[in-house]
PDB file of C-alpha atoms in Angstrom:
ATOM      1  CA  UNK A  27       0.127   0.174   0.118  1.00 59.00           C
ATOM      2  CA  UNK A  28       2.790   2.171  -0.042  1.00 65.00           C
ATOM      3  CA  UNK A  29       3.169   5.469  -2.344  1.00 72.00           C
ATOM      4  CA  UNK A  30       6.780   4.995  -3.098  1.00 75.00           C
ATOM      5  CA  UNK A  31       8.629   3.110  -6.061  1.00 78.00           C
ATOM      6  CA  UNK A  32       8.607  -0.277  -4.276  1.00 79.00           C
ATOM      7  CA  UNK A  33       4.676   0.036  -3.662  1.00 78.00           C
ATOM      8  CA  UNK A  34       4.363   1.446  -7.249  1.00 77.00           C
ATOM      9  CA  UNK A  35       6.073  -1.821  -8.703  1.00 80.00           C
ATOM     10  CA  UNK A  36       3.735  -4.141  -6.092  1.00 82.00           C
ATOM     11  CA  UNK A  37       0.800  -2.537  -7.295  1.00 80.00           C
ATOM     12  CA  UNK A  38       1.360  -2.951 -10.889  1.00 77.00           C
ATOM     13  CA  UNK A  39       2.915  -6.602 -10.272  1.00 82.00           C
ATOM     14  CA  UNK A  40      -0.557  -7.328  -8.513  1.00 81.00           C
ATOM     15  CA  UNK A  41      -2.631  -5.498 -11.343  1.00 78.00           C
ATOM     16  CA  UNK A  42      -0.424  -7.948 -13.792  1.00 79.00           C
ATOM     17  CA  UNK A  43      -1.480 -11.035 -12.012  1.00 83.00           C
ATOM     18  CA  UNK A  44      -4.857 -10.170 -11.379  1.00 80.00           C
ATOM     19  CA  UNK A  45      -4.911  -9.595 -15.509  1.00 77.00           C
ATOM     20  CA  UNK A  46      -3.657 -12.733 -15.692  1.00 81.00           C
ATOM     21  CA  UNK A  47      -5.841 -14.613 -13.704  1.00 82.00           C
ATOM     22  CA  UNK A  48      -8.782 -13.220 -15.303  1.00 80.00           C
ATOM     23  CA  UNK A  49      -7.289 -13.819 -18.823  1.00 78.00           C
ATOM     24  CA  UNK A  50      -6.823 -17.634 -17.478  1.00 82.00           C
ATOM     25  CA  UNK A  51     -10.251 -18.056 -15.815  1.00 84.00           C
ATOM     26  CA  UNK A  52     -11.579 -16.734 -18.867  1.00 80.00           C
ATOM     27  CA  UNK A  53      -9.834 -19.076 -21.166  1.00 81.00           C
ATOM     28  CA  UNK A  54     -11.074 -21.789 -18.430  1.00 84.00           C
ATOM     29  CA  UNK A  55     -14.657 -20.828 -18.720  1.00 82.00           C
ATOM     30  CA  UNK A  56     -14.356 -21.270 -22.373  1.00 79.00           C
ATOM     31  CA  UNK A  57     -13.131 -24.652 -22.729  1.00 83.00           C
ATOM     32  CA  UNK A  58     -15.702 -25.589 -20.336  1.00 85.00           C
ATOM     33  CA  UNK A  59     -18.755 -23.810 -21.856  1.00 80.00           C
ATOM     34  CA  UNK A  60     -17.474 -25.547 -25.146  1.00 74.00           C
ATOM     35  CA  UNK A  61     -17.247 -28.705 -23.532  1.00 82.00           C
ATOM     36  CA  UNK A  62     -20.537 -28.233 -23.338  1.00 84.00           C
ATOM     37  CA  UNK A  63     -21.375 -27.814 -27.043  1.00 78.00           C
ATOM     38  CA  UNK A  64     -21.656 -23.859 -26.618  1.00 79.00           C
ATOM     39  CA  UNK A  65     -19.486 -22.916 -28.738  1.00 74.00           C
ATOM     40  CA  UNK A  66     -20.600 -19.118 -29.750  1.00 74.00           C
ATOM     41  CA  UNK A  67     -19.261 -18.857 -25.944  1.00 75.00           C
ATOM     42  CA  UNK A  68     -16.402 -15.976 -25.568  1.00 74.00           C
ATOM     43  CA  UNK A  69     -14.756 -14.829 -22.368  1.00 76.00           C
ATOM     44  CA  UNK A  70     -15.255 -11.405 -20.496  1.00 73.00           C
ATOM     45  CA  UNK A  71     -12.867  -9.348 -21.595  1.00 71.00           C
ATOM     46  CA  UNK A  72     -13.643  -6.296 -19.198  1.00 71.00           C
ATOM     47  CA  UNK A  73     -10.857  -5.512 -16.792  1.00 70.00           C
ATOM     48  CA  UNK A  74      -8.548  -6.445 -19.614  1.00 71.00           C
ATOM     49  CA  UNK A  75      -5.807  -3.574 -20.928  1.00 72.00           C
ATOM     50  CA  UNK A  76      -3.381  -3.869 -23.542  1.00 78.00           C
ATOM     51  CA  UNK A  77      -1.559  -6.880 -23.982  1.00 79.00           C
ATOM     52  CA  UNK A  78      -3.699  -9.074 -21.968  1.00 72.00           C
ATOM     53  CA  UNK A  79      -6.684  -7.411 -24.327  1.00 77.00           C
ATOM     54  CA  UNK A  80      -4.918  -7.919 -27.609  1.00 81.00           C
ATOM     55  CA  UNK A  81      -3.740 -11.600 -26.162  1.00 79.00           C
ATOM     56  CA  UNK A  82      -7.731 -12.138 -25.214  1.00 75.00           C
ATOM     57  CA  UNK A  83      -8.809 -10.646 -28.965  1.00 79.00           C
ATOM     58  CA  UNK A  84      -6.426 -12.478 -30.652  1.00 81.00           C
ATOM     59  CA  UNK A  85      -7.430 -15.996 -29.324  1.00 79.00           C
ATOM     60  CA  UNK A  86     -10.737 -15.142 -29.801  1.00 79.00           C
ATOM     61  CA  UNK A  87     -10.164 -14.082 -33.261  1.00 81.00           C
ATOM     62  CA  UNK A  88      -8.222 -17.894 -33.765  1.00 78.00           C
ATOM     63  CA  UNK A  89     -10.700 -19.631 -32.458  1.00 80.00           C
ATOM     64  CA  UNK A  90     -13.211 -18.033 -33.561  1.00 80.00           C
ATOM     65  CA  UNK A  91     -11.624 -18.393 -37.230  1.00 81.00           C
ATOM     66  CA  UNK A  92     -11.620 -22.796 -36.105  1.00 78.00           C
ATOM     67  CA  UNK A  93     -15.304 -22.969 -35.364  1.00 80.00           C
ATOM     68  CA  UNK A  94     -16.712 -21.090 -38.610  1.00 82.00           C
ATOM     69  CA  UNK A  95     -14.775 -23.107 -40.593  1.00 82.00           C
ATOM     70  CA  UNK A  96     -16.557 -26.592 -38.309  1.00 81.00           C
ATOM     71  CA  UNK A  97     -20.135 -24.840 -39.235  1.00 83.00           C
ATOM     72  CA  UNK A  98     -19.151 -23.745 -42.439  1.00 85.00           C
ATOM     73  CA  UNK A  99     -18.337 -27.533 -42.809  1.00 86.00           C
ATOM     74  CA  UNK A 100     -21.189 -28.566 -41.048  1.00 86.00           C
ATOM     75  CA  UNK A 101     -23.514 -26.554 -43.196  1.00 88.00           C
ATOM     76  CA  UNK A 102     -22.029 -28.112 -46.210  1.00 88.00           C
ATOM     77  CA  UNK A 103     -22.211 -31.172 -45.074  1.00 88.00           C
ATOM     78  CA  UNK A 104     -25.577 -30.909 -44.665  1.00 89.00           C
ATOM     79  CA  UNK A 105     -26.295 -29.019 -48.258  1.00 88.00           C
ATOM     80  CA  UNK A 106     -24.966 -31.600 -49.724  1.00 85.00           C
ATOM     81  CA  UNK A 107     -26.206 -34.095 -47.947  1.00 85.00           C
ATOM     82  CA  UNK A 108     -29.678 -32.329 -49.354  1.00 84.00           C
ATOM     83  CA  UNK A 109     -27.508 -32.954 -53.431  1.00 83.00           C
ATOM     84  CA  UNK A 110     -26.836 -29.240 -53.354  1.00 86.00           C
ATOM     85  CA  UNK A 111     -23.276 -29.688 -54.212  1.00 86.00           C
ATOM     86  CA  UNK A 112     -23.973 -25.974 -55.962  1.00 87.00           C
ATOM     87  CA  UNK A 113     -20.618 -24.584 -53.191  1.00 88.00           C
ATOM     88  CA  UNK A 114     -17.373 -24.954 -52.624  1.00 88.00           C
ATOM     89  CA  UNK A 115     -15.618 -25.128 -49.278  1.00 85.00           C
ATOM     90  CA  UNK A 116     -13.864 -22.439 -48.737  1.00 85.00           C
ATOM     91  CA  UNK A 117     -10.230 -22.369 -49.977  1.00 84.00           C
ATOM     92  CA  UNK A 118      -8.174 -22.432 -46.693  1.00 79.00           C
ATOM     93  CA  UNK A 119      -4.108 -22.741 -46.473  1.00 83.00           C
ATOM     94  CA  UNK A 120      -1.578 -24.741 -44.974  1.00 83.00           C
ATOM     95  CA  UNK A 121      -3.031 -27.679 -42.413  1.00 78.00           C
ATOM     96  CA  UNK A 122      -6.368 -25.719 -42.811  1.00 76.00           C
ATOM     97  CA  UNK A 123      -6.451 -27.027 -46.098  1.00 84.00           C
ATOM     98  CA  UNK A 124      -6.857 -30.677 -45.137  1.00 87.00           C
ATOM     99  CA  UNK A 125     -10.506 -29.625 -44.239  1.00 84.00           C
ATOM    100  CA  UNK A 126     -10.989 -27.767 -46.724  1.00 86.00           C
ATOM    101  CA  UNK A 127      -9.876 -31.324 -48.839  1.00 89.00           C
ATOM    102  CA  UNK A 128     -11.918 -33.635 -47.113  1.00 88.00           C
ATOM    103  CA  UNK A 129     -15.043 -31.439 -48.281  1.00 88.00           C
ATOM    104  CA  UNK A 130     -13.579 -31.850 -52.067  1.00 90.00           C
ATOM    105  CA  UNK A 131     -13.514 -34.835 -51.482  1.00 90.00           C
ATOM    106  CA  UNK A 132     -16.875 -35.735 -50.074  1.00 89.00           C
ATOM    107  CA  UNK A 133     -18.217 -33.148 -53.135  1.00 90.00           C
ATOM    108  CA  UNK A 134     -16.970 -35.675 -55.710  1.00 91.00           C
ATOM    109  CA  UNK A 135     -17.661 -38.596 -54.541  1.00 89.00           C
ATOM    110  CA  UNK A 136     -21.373 -37.675 -53.602  1.00 89.00           C
ATOM    111  CA  UNK A 137     -20.646 -35.619 -57.295  1.00 90.00           C
ATOM    112  CA  UNK A 138     -19.854 -39.366 -58.820  1.00 90.00           C
ATOM    113  CA  UNK A 139     -22.467 -41.767 -57.086  1.00 90.00           C
ATOM    114  CA  UNK A 140     -24.968 -38.703 -57.928  1.00 90.00           C
ATOM    115  CA  UNK A 141     -23.668 -39.181 -61.640  1.00 91.00           C
ATOM    116  CA  UNK A 142     -23.808 -43.154 -61.641  1.00 92.00           C
ATOM    117  CA  UNK A 143     -27.593 -43.635 -60.340  1.00 90.00           C
ATOM    118  CA  UNK A 144     -28.635 -40.932 -62.688  1.00 91.00           C
ATOM    119  CA  UNK A 145     -27.530 -42.763 -65.440  1.00 92.00           C
ATOM    120  CA  UNK A 146     -29.053 -46.101 -64.315  1.00 91.00           C
ATOM    121  CA  UNK A 147     -32.485 -44.290 -63.607  1.00 91.00           C
ATOM    122  CA  UNK A 148     -32.877 -42.214 -67.106  1.00 92.00           C
ATOM    123  CA  UNK A 149     -31.663 -45.526 -68.714  1.00 90.00           C
ATOM    124  CA  UNK A 150     -34.463 -47.444 -66.103  1.00 89.00           C
ATOM    125  CA  UNK A 151     -36.427 -44.878 -67.866  1.00 88.00           C
ATOM    126  CA  UNK A 152     -36.307 -45.347 -71.432  1.00 88.00           C
ATOM    127  CA  UNK A 153     -36.399 -48.573 -71.064  1.00 86.00           C
ATOM    128  CA  UNK A 154     -32.938 -49.996 -71.201  1.00 88.00           C
ATOM    129  CA  UNK A 155     -32.550 -52.396 -68.680  1.00 87.00           C
ATOM    130  CA  UNK A 156     -28.955 -53.140 -70.392  1.00 89.00           C
ATOM    131  CA  UNK A 157     -26.976 -50.602 -68.615  1.00 90.00           C
ATOM    132  CA  UNK A 158     -24.802 -51.145 -65.372  1.00 92.00           C
ATOM    133  CA  UNK A 159     -22.768 -48.594 -63.161  1.00 91.00           C
ATOM    134  CA  UNK A 160     -19.140 -49.163 -62.671  1.00 91.00           C
ATOM    135  CA  UNK A 161     -19.076 -50.518 -58.911  1.00 91.00           C
ATOM    136  CA  UNK A 162     -14.978 -50.667 -59.408  1.00 91.00           C
ATOM    137  CA  UNK A 163     -15.094 -46.751 -59.294  1.00 90.00           C
ATOM    138  CA  UNK A 164     -16.195 -46.672 -55.504  1.00 89.00           C
ATOM    139  CA  UNK A 165     -15.695 -47.848 -52.637  1.00 90.00           C
ATOM    140  CA  UNK A 166     -17.758 -49.075 -48.885  1.00 91.00           C
ATOM    141  CA  UNK A 167     -21.310 -47.785 -49.065  1.00 90.00           C
ATOM    142  CA  UNK A 168     -21.208 -46.068 -51.883  1.00 89.00           C
ATOM    143  CA  UNK A 169     -19.814 -49.177 -53.764  1.00 93.00           C
ATOM    144  CA  UNK A 170     -22.650 -50.853 -52.363  1.00 94.00           C
ATOM    145  CA  UNK A 171     -25.164 -49.362 -53.534  1.00 92.00           C
ATOM    146  CA  UNK A 172     -23.991 -48.984 -57.208  1.00 92.00           C
ATOM    147  CA  UNK A 173     -23.734 -52.878 -56.950  1.00 94.00           C
ATOM    148  CA  UNK A 174     -27.348 -53.382 -55.477  1.00 93.00           C
ATOM    149  CA  UNK A 175     -28.316 -51.075 -58.626  1.00 92.00           C
ATOM    150  CA  UNK A 176     -26.937 -53.285 -60.368  1.00 92.00           C
ATOM    151  CA  UNK A 177     -28.624 -56.063 -59.127  1.00 91.00           C
ATOM    152  CA  UNK A 178     -31.737 -54.273 -59.834  1.00 89.00           C
ATOM    153  CA  UNK A 179     -30.742 -53.734 -63.315  1.00 91.00           C
ATOM    154  CA  UNK A 180     -29.989 -57.537 -63.915  1.00 89.00           C
ATOM    155  CA  UNK A 181     -33.138 -58.840 -62.491  1.00 87.00           C
ATOM    156  CA  UNK A 182     -35.724 -56.180 -64.466  1.00 87.00           C
ATOM    157  CA  UNK A 183     -33.878 -56.752 -67.404  1.00 88.00           C
ATOM    158  CA  UNK A 184     -34.303 -60.754 -67.018  1.00 85.00           C
ATOM    159  CA  UNK A 185     -37.485 -60.521 -65.860  1.00 84.00           C
ATOM    160  CA  UNK A 186     -38.732 -58.295 -68.199  1.00 83.00           C
ATOM    161  CA  UNK A 187     -36.751 -60.544 -70.922  1.00 84.00           C
ATOM    162  CA  UNK A 188     -38.758 -63.120 -70.055  1.00 85.00           C
ATOM    163  CA  UNK A 189     -42.367 -61.451 -69.507  1.00 83.00           C
ATOM    164  CA  UNK A 190     -41.039 -59.960 -73.619  1.00 84.00           C
ATOM    165  CA  UNK A 191     -40.544 -63.401 -74.903  1.00 85.00           C
ATOM    166  CA  UNK A 192     -43.483 -65.008 -73.757  1.00 83.00           C
ATOM    167  CA  UNK A 193     -45.637 -61.836 -75.366  1.00 83.00           C
ATOM    168  CA  UNK A 194     -43.315 -62.528 -78.391  1.00 85.00           C
ATOM    169  CA  UNK A 195     -44.529 -66.273 -78.703  1.00 85.00           C
ATOM    170  CA  UNK A 196     -47.903 -65.290 -78.042  1.00 82.00           C
ATOM    171  CA  UNK A 197     -48.207 -62.941 -80.702  1.00 81.00           C
ATOM    172  CA  UNK A 198     -46.630 -65.529 -82.948  1.00 83.00           C
ATOM    173  CA  UNK A 199     -49.426 -67.991 -82.069  1.00 81.00           C
ATOM    174  CA  UNK A 200     -47.279 -70.302 -80.210  1.00 81.00           C
ATOM    175  CA  UNK A 201     -49.414 -71.074 -76.792  1.00 78.00           C
ATOM    176  CA  UNK A 202     -46.949 -73.761 -75.076  1.00 82.00           C
ATOM    177  CA  UNK A 203     -44.238 -71.008 -73.356  1.00 81.00           C
ATOM    178  CA  UNK A 204     -44.702 -69.762 -69.781  1.00 84.00           C
ATOM    179  CA  UNK A 205     -42.337 -68.137 -67.949  1.00 79.00           C
ATOM    180  CA  UNK A 206     -40.485 -70.123 -65.718  1.00 80.00           C
ATOM    181  CA  UNK A 207     -38.056 -69.468 -62.910  1.00 75.00           C
ATOM    182  CA  UNK A 208     -37.844 -67.587 -59.264  1.00 78.00           C
ATOM    183  CA  UNK A 209     -39.011 -64.543 -58.894  1.00 77.00           C
ATOM    184  CA  UNK A 210     -40.160 -62.045 -56.000  1.00 81.00           C
ATOM    185  CA  UNK A 211     -42.795 -59.164 -55.539  1.00 83.00           C
ATOM    186  CA  UNK A 212     -44.310 -57.513 -58.691  1.00 81.00           C
ATOM    187  CA  UNK A 213     -42.038 -59.740 -60.990  1.00 80.00           C
ATOM    188  CA  UNK A 214     -43.742 -63.266 -59.323  1.00 85.00           C
ATOM    189  CA  UNK A 215     -47.433 -61.221 -60.229  1.00 84.00           C
ATOM    190  CA  UNK A 216     -46.607 -60.295 -63.487  1.00 83.00           C
ATOM    191  CA  UNK A 217     -45.287 -64.160 -63.544  1.00 82.00           C
ATOM    192  CA  UNK A 218     -49.026 -65.672 -62.613  1.00 86.00           C
ATOM    193  CA  UNK A 219     -51.151 -62.962 -64.569  1.00 87.00           C
ATOM    194  CA  UNK A 220     -49.063 -63.963 -67.595  1.00 84.00           C
ATOM    195  CA  UNK A 221     -48.689 -67.525 -67.586  1.00 85.00           C
ATOM    196  CA  UNK A 222     -52.926 -67.244 -66.187  1.00 88.00           C
ATOM    197  CA  UNK A 223     -53.298 -64.965 -69.425  1.00 86.00           C
ATOM    198  CA  UNK A 224     -51.506 -67.331 -71.930  1.00 85.00           C
ATOM    199  CA  UNK A 225     -53.720 -70.473 -70.281  1.00 86.00           C
ATOM    200  CA  UNK A 226     -56.711 -68.309 -70.858  1.00 88.00           C
ATOM    201  CA  UNK A 227     -56.247 -67.676 -74.262  1.00 84.00           C
ATOM    202  CA  UNK A 228     -55.544 -71.283 -74.982  1.00 84.00           C
ATOM    203  CA  UNK A 229     -59.283 -72.431 -73.603  1.00 86.00           C
ATOM    204  CA  UNK A 230     -60.628 -69.319 -75.601  1.00 87.00           C
ATOM    205  CA  UNK A 231     -58.955 -70.541 -78.443  1.00 82.00           C
ATOM    206  CA  UNK A 232     -59.676 -74.223 -77.909  1.00 84.00           C
ATOM    207  CA  UNK A 233     -63.024 -73.370 -77.790  1.00 86.00           C
ATOM    208  CA  UNK A 234     -63.413 -71.344 -81.138  1.00 87.00           C
ATOM    209  CA  UNK A 235     -61.860 -74.188 -82.346  1.00 82.00           C
ATOM    210  CA  UNK A 236     -64.209 -76.479 -81.526  1.00 86.00           C
ATOM    211  CA  UNK A 237     -67.111 -73.879 -82.423  1.00 87.00           C
ATOM    212  CA  UNK A 238     -65.247 -73.496 -85.842  1.00 85.00           C
ATOM    213  CA  UNK A 239     -65.599 -77.371 -86.286  1.00 85.00           C
ATOM    214  CA  UNK A 240     -69.234 -76.967 -85.643  1.00 87.00           C
ATOM    215  CA  UNK A 241     -69.636 -74.584 -87.987  1.00 87.00           C
ATOM    216  CA  UNK A 242     -67.814 -76.080 -90.786  1.00 86.00           C
ATOM    217  CA  UNK A 243     -69.877 -79.240 -89.933  1.00 87.00           C
ATOM    218  CA  UNK A 244     -73.334 -77.737 -90.341  1.00 87.00           C
ATOM    219  CA  UNK A 245     -71.775 -75.071 -93.468  1.00 86.00           C
ATOM    220  CA  UNK A 246     -71.188 -78.439 -94.686  1.00 86.00           C
ATOM    221  CA  UNK A 247     -74.876 -80.091 -94.300  1.00 86.00           C
ATOM    222  CA  UNK A 248     -76.019 -76.916 -95.405  1.00 89.00           C
ATOM    223  CA  UNK A 249     -73.864 -77.163 -98.044  1.00 85.00           C
ATOM    224  CA  UNK A 250     -74.937 -80.564 -99.005  1.00 86.00           C
ATOM    225  CA  UNK A 251     -78.559 -80.311 -98.563  1.00 84.00           C
ATOM    226  CA  UNK A 252     -78.540 -76.896-100.687  1.00 82.00           C
ATOM    227  CA  UNK A 253     -76.762 -79.183-103.428  1.00 84.00           C
ATOM    228  CA  UNK A 254     -79.612 -81.986-103.156  1.00 84.00           C
ATOM    229  CA  UNK A 255     -82.157 -79.027-103.312  1.00 84.00           C
ATOM    230  CA  UNK A 256     -80.484 -77.805-106.437  1.00 82.00           C
ATOM    231  CA  UNK A 257     -81.079 -81.529-107.904  1.00 84.00           C
ATOM    232  CA  UNK A 258     -84.511 -81.943-106.934  1.00 83.00           C
ATOM    233  CA  UNK A 259     -84.207 -78.333-108.578  1.00 83.00           C
ATOM    234  CA  UNK A 260     -83.220 -78.927-111.123  1.00 82.00           C
ATOM    235  CA  UNK A 261     -85.120 -82.585-111.834  1.00 84.00           C
ATOM    236  CA  UNK A 262     -88.833 -80.365-111.216  1.00 82.00           C
ATOM    237  CA  UNK A 263     -87.577 -78.071-113.645  1.00 80.00           C
ATOM    238  CA  UNK A 264     -87.086 -80.729-116.658  1.00 81.00           C
ATOM    239  CA  UNK A 265     -90.377 -82.450-114.967  1.00 80.00           C
ATOM    240  CA  UNK A 266     -92.110 -78.460-115.712  1.00 79.00           C
ATOM    241  CA  UNK A 267     -90.196 -78.192-118.980  1.00 81.00           C
ATOM    242  CA  UNK A 268     -91.643 -81.789-119.815  1.00 81.00           C
ATOM    243  CA  UNK A 269     -95.234 -81.342-118.382  1.00 80.00           C
ATOM    244  CA  UNK A 270     -95.173 -78.107-120.819  1.00 77.00           C
ATOM    245  CA  UNK A 271     -94.071 -79.782-123.767  1.00 79.00           C
ATOM    246  CA  UNK A 272     -97.006 -82.414-123.182  1.00 78.00           C
ATOM    247  CA  UNK A 273     -98.789 -79.600-122.841  1.00 80.00           C
ATOM    248  CA  UNK A 274     -98.048 -77.581-125.918  1.00 79.00           C
ATOM    249  CA  UNK A 275     -98.954 -81.035-128.178  1.00 79.00           C
ATOM    250  CA  UNK A 276    -101.906 -81.480-125.897  1.00 78.00           C
ATOM    251  CA  UNK A 277    -103.223 -77.835-127.037  1.00 80.00           C
ATOM    252  CA  UNK A 278    -102.205 -79.138-129.872  1.00 81.00           C
ATOM    253  CA  UNK A 279    -104.409 -82.338-130.277  1.00 80.00           C
ATOM    254  CA  UNK A 280    -106.812 -80.246-129.010  1.00 76.00           C
ATOM    255  CA  UNK A 281    -106.910 -77.114-131.803  1.00 80.00           C
ATOM    256  CA  UNK A 282    -106.659 -79.598-134.245  1.00 83.00           C
ATOM    257  CA  UNK A 283    -110.029 -81.796-132.820  1.00 80.00           C
ATOM    258  CA  UNK A 284    -111.847 -78.390-132.543  1.00 78.00           C
ATOM    259  CA  UNK A 285    -110.452 -77.689-136.228  1.00 81.00           C
ATOM    260  CA  UNK A 286    -111.776 -81.570-137.347  1.00 80.00           C
ATOM    261  CA  UNK A 287    -114.874 -80.801-135.312  1.00 80.00           C
ATOM    262  CA  UNK A 288    -115.394 -77.064-136.713  1.00 81.00           C
ATOM    263  CA  UNK A 289    -114.652 -79.123-140.322  1.00 83.00           C
ATOM    264  CA  UNK A 290    -116.893 -81.684-139.015  1.00 81.00           C
ATOM    265  CA  UNK A 291    -119.934 -79.471-138.266  1.00 80.00           C
ATOM    266  CA  UNK A 292    -119.519 -77.942-141.468  1.00 84.00           C
ATOM    267  CA  UNK A 293    -120.000 -81.432-143.641  1.00 82.00           C
ATOM    268  CA  UNK A 294    -122.830 -82.293-141.148  1.00 80.00           C
ATOM    269  CA  UNK A 295    -124.622 -78.671-141.647  1.00 83.00           C
ATOM    270  CA  UNK A 296    -123.666 -79.143-145.489  1.00 81.00           C
ATOM    271  CA  UNK A 297    -125.212 -82.347-145.419  1.00 79.00           C
ATOM    272  CA  UNK A 298    -127.949 -81.868-143.750  1.00 75.00           C
ATOM    273  CA  UNK A 299    -128.441 -79.282-146.342  1.00 74.00           C
ATOM    274  CA  UNK A 300    -128.380 -81.652-148.968  1.00 74.00           C
ATOM    275  CA  UNK A 301    -130.154 -83.829-147.349  1.00 72.00           C
ATOM    276  CA  UNK A 302    -133.473 -81.034-146.995  1.00 70.00           C
ATOM    277  CA  UNK A 303    -133.097 -80.335-150.787  1.00 70.00           C
ATOM    278  CA  UNK A 304    -132.918 -83.694-151.772  1.00 63.00           C
ATOM    279  CA  UNK A 305    -136.492 -84.216-149.722  1.00 55.00           C
ATOM    280  CA  UNK A 306    -138.200 -81.268-151.800  1.00 57.00           C
ATOM    281  CA  UNK A 307    -137.063 -82.484-154.999  1.00 50.00           C
ATOM    282  CA  UNK A 308    -138.461 -86.252-154.228  1.00 50.00           C
ATOM    283  CA  UNK A 309    -141.675 -84.416-152.596  1.00 54.00           C
ATOM    284  CA  UNK A 310    -141.907 -82.234-156.356  1.00 54.00           C
ATOM    285  CA  UNK A 311    -141.556 -85.790-158.266  1.00 49.00           C
ATOM    286  CA  UNK A 312    -144.159 -87.302-156.613  1.00 46.00           C
TER     287      UNK A 312
END
C-alpha cells in the first residue's frame, strides 16, 4: 500500500497478476462451455487492458476462425447431404486445407455417385436395363449402392426379358410357352398373370376351334342340302319342261280336234242342207 517506487512496483505486479488470472479464468471458462457444446461462448474481456486485451482478442479471433470453419463444414455437409453441390468449401491455406480437401473429396464422391445413379435411372426410364454402373470406381457404402443398383437392373432385365419373350410367342400364335423360374414381388405377380393369360387364351382358342369345327360341319350339311335341293330343283324344272311340252302337244291336239270338229260340223251342216234339198225334190217328183 506504499506510495513509493517499491509500492508502485508491487501495485503493477498485483495488477498484472489480476489481469493474468482474469485471462486464464476466461480461457478455462470458455473451455468448459465449449466442452458442453456452447461453442459460441466467448470470455469476458472487461478488466483486461493493453497486451492482455490484445492476447484475449487474438485468441478469440483464432478460436472463432476454427469454429466458423467447423460450422461451415457442418452447413455444407448438410447441403451436400440434400444433394446441393453448388457451393465449394472456402479455400484455406496450410494445415487448414485438410478440412478443405476432405470436403472437396466428399463433394466429388457425392457427385460421382449421383451421376452414376442418374445414368442408371435414366436408362431404366427409357426401358434400357442393359446398362450397368461402374462399381469398381467406388468403395464401401457407395460401392454397395452401385452393386445393388446393378443387381436391380439385372433382375429387371431378366424378368422383363422373360415376359417379352412370352409375349412374342403369343403374338406368333405359340401358346405353349410359360414364364419359368424364381421371381419375387411384382415380378412374381407378372409371372402368374402372364401364365394365367396364356392359359385363358389357350382355353378360348380351344373353344373357338371347337365352335369352328361345329360351324364347318353345319356348313357342310347345309352345302349338301343345298346341292340336293339344287338337284331336285333341276329335276322339277326338267319335269316342268316335259309337262309344258306335253301341254303344248295337248293344246295342239285340242286345236286339231277343234278344227276337225269345226270341219265335221260344216260337213254336217252341208249334208243336212243336201238332205233337205233332196227331200224337197223327191216331193215335187211325187
